[in-house]
Amino acid sequence: TDPVAADSPTRDSAATVIVPRAPARRIDHATGEPLDDVEDTDEPDEPEVARFYAIRLGWRDDLVALDTPCIIGRRPSLPRIPSPVVPRLVRVPSSRKEVSSSHVEVRQVGSSVIVTDLKSTNGSVVIVPGSVPRKLRQGESVVVSPGTLVDIGDNNILQILPMQRPA
């Protein structure tokens, strides 16, 4: 069994100390809040309040919550193949017809925002802060962060806003 006898003077049982490591702090990059700050209490948990990103159209004062996917365009329409979640249709002006009927889709998936070009004629330009503007290919999707601008043409610029608590 143990090659060193329990009563041997060479064995020092106090020398072996096992210290648990503190868990690494995980941060929600969308909100900047810690993910692992859960306190054990006997009080019942408060219901989780859903938080959603939002978009602002440059010429509008109101925000559009991403609590449901949004299809943005000159005359947006629902997809031909129905999905379990009905998207919100957001109409934008396009006097020069630079914006396609259904131009882009913006949706929140977990704590990410995904912008998808819906095979638009003139394309969509994604401008991530600190990066070079990038034109999406037809049908291409990209994950974006708050502060990102999406230019869909005819002075229609979408701004991705941080997570919001519902009003």
mmCIF file of C-alpha atoms in Angstrom:
data_model
loop_
_atom_site.group_PDB
_atom_site.id
_atom_site.type_symbol
_atom_site.label_atom_id
_atom_site.label_comp_id
_atom_site.label_asym_id
_atom_site.label_seq_id
_atom_site.Cartn_x
_atom_site.Cartn_y
_atom_site.Cartn_z
ATOM 1 C CA THR A 1 0.000 0.000 0.000
ATOM 2 C CA ASP A 2 1.667 3.260 1.172
ATOM 3 C CA PRO A 3 5.484 2.921 0.910
ATOM 4 C CA VAL A 4 5.926 5.498 3.685
ATOM 5 C CA ALA A 5 4.459 4.337 6.966
ATOM 6 C CA ALA A 6 1.931 6.599 8.593
ATOM 7 C CA ASP A 7 4.070 6.934 11.714
ATOM 8 C CA SER A 8 7.286 7.589 9.756
ATOM 9 C CA PRO A 9 9.075 10.830 10.677
ATOM 10 C CA THR A 10 9.739 11.606 6.973
ATOM 11 C CA ARG A 11 6.080 12.042 6.158
ATOM 12 C CA ASP A 12 4.670 15.501 6.909
ATOM 13 C CA SER A 13 0.916 15.444 6.537
ATOM 14 C CA ALA A 14 0.692 19.222 7.127
ATOM 15 C CA ALA A 15 2.894 19.923 4.080
ATOM 16 C CA THR A 16 0.181 18.924 1.593
ATOM 17 C CA VAL A 17 -2.464 21.593 1.404
ATOM 18 C CA ILE A 18 -5.083 21.592 -1.286
ATOM 19 C CA VAL A 19 -6.391 25.070 -1.980
ATOM 20 C CA PRO A 20 -9.325 25.396 -4.354
ATOM 21 C CA ARG A 21 -8.708 27.835 -7.190
ATOM 22 C CA ALA A 22 -11.054 30.775 -7.497
ATOM 23 C CA PRO A 23 -13.180 30.406 -10.618
ATOM 24 C CA ALA A 24 -12.299 32.698 -13.520
ATOM 25 C CA ARG A 25 -14.585 35.715 -13.799
ATOM 26 C CA ARG A 26 -16.840 35.457 -16.820
ATOM 27 C CA ILE A 27 -18.148 38.703 -18.285
ATOM 28 C CA ASP A 28 -21.145 39.202 -20.568
ATOM 29 C CA HIS A 29 -19.522 41.260 -23.314
ATOM 30 C CA ALA A 30 -22.869 42.729 -24.353
ATOM 31 C CA THR A 31 -23.601 44.247 -20.950
ATOM 32 C CA GLY A 32 -20.207 44.234 -19.217
ATOM 33 C CA GLU A 33 -21.776 42.540 -16.189
ATOM 34 C CA PRO A 34 -20.295 39.453 -14.488
ATOM 35 C CA LEU A 35 -22.008 36.185 -15.396
ATOM 36 C CA ASP A 36 -20.999 34.248 -12.280
ATOM 37 C CA ASP A 37 -22.191 36.589 -9.526
ATOM 38 C CA VAL A 38 -24.946 34.367 -8.176
ATOM 39 C CA GLU A 39 -25.554 34.601 -4.471
ATOM 40 C CA ASP A 40 -27.069 31.733 -2.545
ATOM 41 C CA THR A 41 -30.060 33.076 -0.644
ATOM 42 C CA ASP A 42 -33.185 31.568 0.751
ATOM 43 C CA GLU A 43 -35.266 34.201 -1.028
ATOM 44 C CA PRO A 44 -37.043 33.127 -4.204
ATOM 45 C CA ASP A 45 -35.315 34.188 -7.406
ATOM 46 C CA GLU A 46 -36.708 37.220 -9.161
ATOM 47 C CA PRO A 47 -37.929 36.416 -12.639
ATOM 48 C CA GLU A 48 -35.293 37.072 -15.309
ATOM 49 C CA VAL A 49 -36.046 40.240 -17.251
ATOM 50 C CA ALA A 50 -35.408 39.745 -20.935
ATOM 51 C CA ARG A 51 -32.939 42.165 -22.457
ATOM 52 C CA PHE A 52 -32.749 42.939 -26.117
ATOM 53 C CA TYR A 53 -30.485 44.854 -28.406
ATOM 54 C CA ALA A 54 -32.124 47.621 -30.397
ATOM 55 C CA ILE A 55 -31.576 49.404 -33.659
ATOM 56 C CA ARG A 56 -32.028 53.064 -34.477
ATOM 57 C CA LEU A 57 -32.683 54.261 -37.975
ATOM 58 C CA GLY A 58 -30.717 57.479 -38.539
ATOM 59 C CA TRP A 59 -33.765 59.569 -39.336
ATOM 60 C CA ARG A 60 -36.061 58.149 -36.610
ATOM 61 C CA ASP A 61 -36.181 59.017 -32.942
ATOM 62 C CA ASP A 62 -37.759 55.742 -31.851
ATOM 63 C CA LEU A 63 -35.828 52.542 -31.281
ATOM 64 C CA VAL A 64 -36.713 49.162 -32.735
ATOM 65 C CA ALA A 65 -36.151 46.365 -30.202
ATOM 66 C CA LEU A 66 -34.694 43.122 -31.494
ATOM 67 C CA ASP A 67 -37.142 41.071 -29.434
ATOM 68 C CA THR A 68 -38.100 39.604 -32.800
ATOM 69 C CA PRO A 69 -36.105 39.524 -36.044
ATOM 70 C CA CYS A 70 -36.499 42.651 -38.200
ATOM 71 C CA ILE A 71 -36.652 42.753 -41.985
ATOM 72 C CA ILE A 72 -35.787 46.231 -43.212
ATOM 73 C CA GLY A 73 -36.417 47.517 -46.704
ATOM 74 C CA ARG A 74 -38.307 49.799 -49.060
ATOM 75 C CA ARG A 75 -41.370 47.499 -49.043
ATOM 76 C CA PRO A 76 -40.417 44.579 -46.774
ATOM 77 C CA SER A 77 -42.363 41.357 -46.927
ATOM 78 C CA LEU A 78 -42.432 38.157 -44.944
ATOM 79 C CA PRO A 79 -40.192 35.309 -46.126
ATOM 80 C CA ARG A 80 -41.790 32.768 -48.454
ATOM 81 C CA ILE A 81 -40.906 29.973 -46.061
ATOM 82 C CA PRO A 82 -42.650 30.669 -42.752
ATOM 83 C CA SER A 83 -40.700 30.419 -39.520
ATOM 84 C CA PRO A 84 -41.984 29.942 -35.975
ATOM 85 C CA VAL A 85 -41.185 33.603 -35.203
ATOM 86 C CA VAL A 86 -42.863 36.213 -37.387
ATOM 87 C CA PRO A 87 -40.366 38.995 -38.167
ATOM 88 C CA ARG A 88 -41.118 42.685 -37.710
ATOM 89 C CA LEU A 89 -41.263 44.539 -41.032
ATOM 90 C CA VAL A 90 -39.569 47.954 -40.962
ATOM 91 C CA ARG A 91 -40.157 50.225 -43.940
ATOM 92 C CA VAL A 92 -37.583 52.855 -44.924
ATOM 93 C CA PRO A 93 -37.821 55.564 -47.592
ATOM 94 C CA SER A 94 -35.806 55.116 -50.776
ATOM 95 C CA SER A 95 -36.494 57.834 -53.348
ATOM 96 C CA ARG A 96 -33.624 56.643 -55.587
ATOM 97 C CA LYS A 97 -34.618 52.969 -55.169
ATOM 98 C CA GLU A 98 -31.180 52.114 -53.704
ATOM 99 C CA VAL A 99 -32.840 50.058 -50.978
ATOM 100 C CA SER A 100 -34.292 46.710 -52.021
ATOM 101 C CA SER A 101 -37.834 45.753 -51.073
ATOM 102 C CA SER A 102 -36.527 43.419 -48.348
ATOM 103 C CA HIS A 103 -32.920 44.569 -47.953
ATOM 104 C CA VAL A 104 -31.490 43.284 -44.644
ATOM 105 C CA GLU A 105 -32.507 41.183 -41.690
ATOM 106 C CA VAL A 106 -31.279 42.089 -38.204
ATOM 107 C CA ARG A 107 -31.824 39.532 -35.452
ATOM 108 C CA GLN A 108 -30.650 38.816 -31.939
ATOM 109 C CA VAL A 109 -29.499 35.283 -31.201
ATOM 110 C CA GLY A 110 -28.641 34.949 -27.519
ATOM 111 C CA SER A 111 -26.228 37.768 -26.768
ATOM 112 C CA SER A 112 -25.236 38.279 -30.419
ATOM 113 C CA VAL A 113 -26.680 40.440 -33.183
ATOM 114 C CA ILE A 114 -26.603 39.073 -36.728
ATOM 115 C CA VAL A 115 -27.035 41.243 -39.834
ATOM 116 C CA THR A 116 -27.919 39.380 -43.033
ATOM 117 C CA ASP A 117 -28.032 40.915 -46.503
ATOM 118 C CA LEU A 118 -31.193 39.546 -48.116
ATOM 119 C CA LYS A 119 -29.657 39.350 -51.614
ATOM 120 C CA SER A 120 -30.110 43.094 -52.039
ATOM 121 C CA THR A 121 -29.376 44.692 -55.398
ATOM 122 C CA ASN A 122 -27.042 47.451 -54.153
ATOM 123 C CA GLY A 123 -25.618 45.709 -51.091
ATOM 124 C CA SER A 124 -25.146 46.621 -47.448
ATOM 125 C CA VAL A 125 -22.057 48.208 -45.912
ATOM 126 C CA VAL A 126 -21.205 47.252 -42.313
ATOM 127 C CA ILE A 127 -19.103 49.758 -40.382
ATOM 128 C CA VAL A 128 -17.763 48.284 -37.129
ATOM 129 C CA PRO A 129 -16.114 50.936 -34.902
ATOM 130 C CA GLY A 130 -12.355 50.866 -35.398
ATOM 131 C CA SER A 131 -12.550 48.708 -38.541
ATOM 132 C CA VAL A 132 -12.586 49.261 -42.276
ATOM 133 C CA PRO A 133 -16.147 49.385 -43.744
ATOM 134 C CA ARG A 134 -17.113 46.051 -45.280
ATOM 135 C CA LYS A 135 -19.629 45.463 -48.046
ATOM 136 C CA LEU A 136 -21.613 42.281 -47.497
ATOM 137 C CA ARG A 137 -22.029 39.873 -50.384
ATOM 138 C CA GLN A 138 -25.579 38.966 -51.370
ATOM 139 C CA GLY A 139 -26.985 36.651 -48.700
ATOM 140 C CA GLU A 140 -23.962 37.078 -46.399
ATOM 141 C CA SER A 141 -24.404 37.272 -42.611
ATOM 142 C CA VAL A 142 -22.114 38.898 -40.075
ATOM 143 C CA VAL A 143 -22.124 39.097 -36.274
ATOM 144 C CA VAL A 144 -21.912 42.723 -35.134
ATOM 145 C CA SER A 145 -21.430 44.570 -31.858
ATOM 146 C CA PRO A 146 -23.144 47.623 -30.372
ATOM 147 C CA GLY A 147 -22.028 50.794 -32.116
ATOM 148 C CA THR A 148 -21.943 49.133 -35.531
ATOM 149 C CA LEU A 149 -23.527 51.090 -38.400
ATOM 150 C CA VAL A 150 -25.162 49.412 -41.402
ATOM 151 C CA ASP A 151 -25.603 51.578 -44.516
ATOM 152 C CA ILE A 152 -28.304 50.159 -46.780
ATOM 153 C CA GLY A 153 -28.428 53.103 -49.198
ATOM 154 C CA ASP A 154 -30.424 56.294 -49.775
ATOM 155 C CA ASN A 155 -29.113 57.750 -46.471
ATOM 156 C CA ASN A 156 -30.652 54.871 -44.478
ATOM 157 C CA ILE A 157 -28.148 53.997 -41.765
ATOM 158 C CA LEU A 158 -28.974 51.517 -39.019
ATOM 159 C CA GLN A 159 -27.185 51.811 -35.695
ATOM 160 C CA ILE A 160 -26.885 48.743 -33.459
ATOM 161 C CA LEU A 161 -27.498 49.819 -29.858
ATOM 162 C CA PRO A 162 -26.522 48.061 -26.599
ATOM 163 C CA MET A 163 -28.934 45.778 -24.787
ATOM 164 C CA GLN A 164 -31.953 47.568 -23.386
ATOM 165 C CA ARG A 165 -34.359 46.650 -20.630
ATOM 166 C CA PRO A 166 -37.942 46.772 -21.915
ATOM 167 C CA ALA A 167 -39.811 49.949 -20.974
#
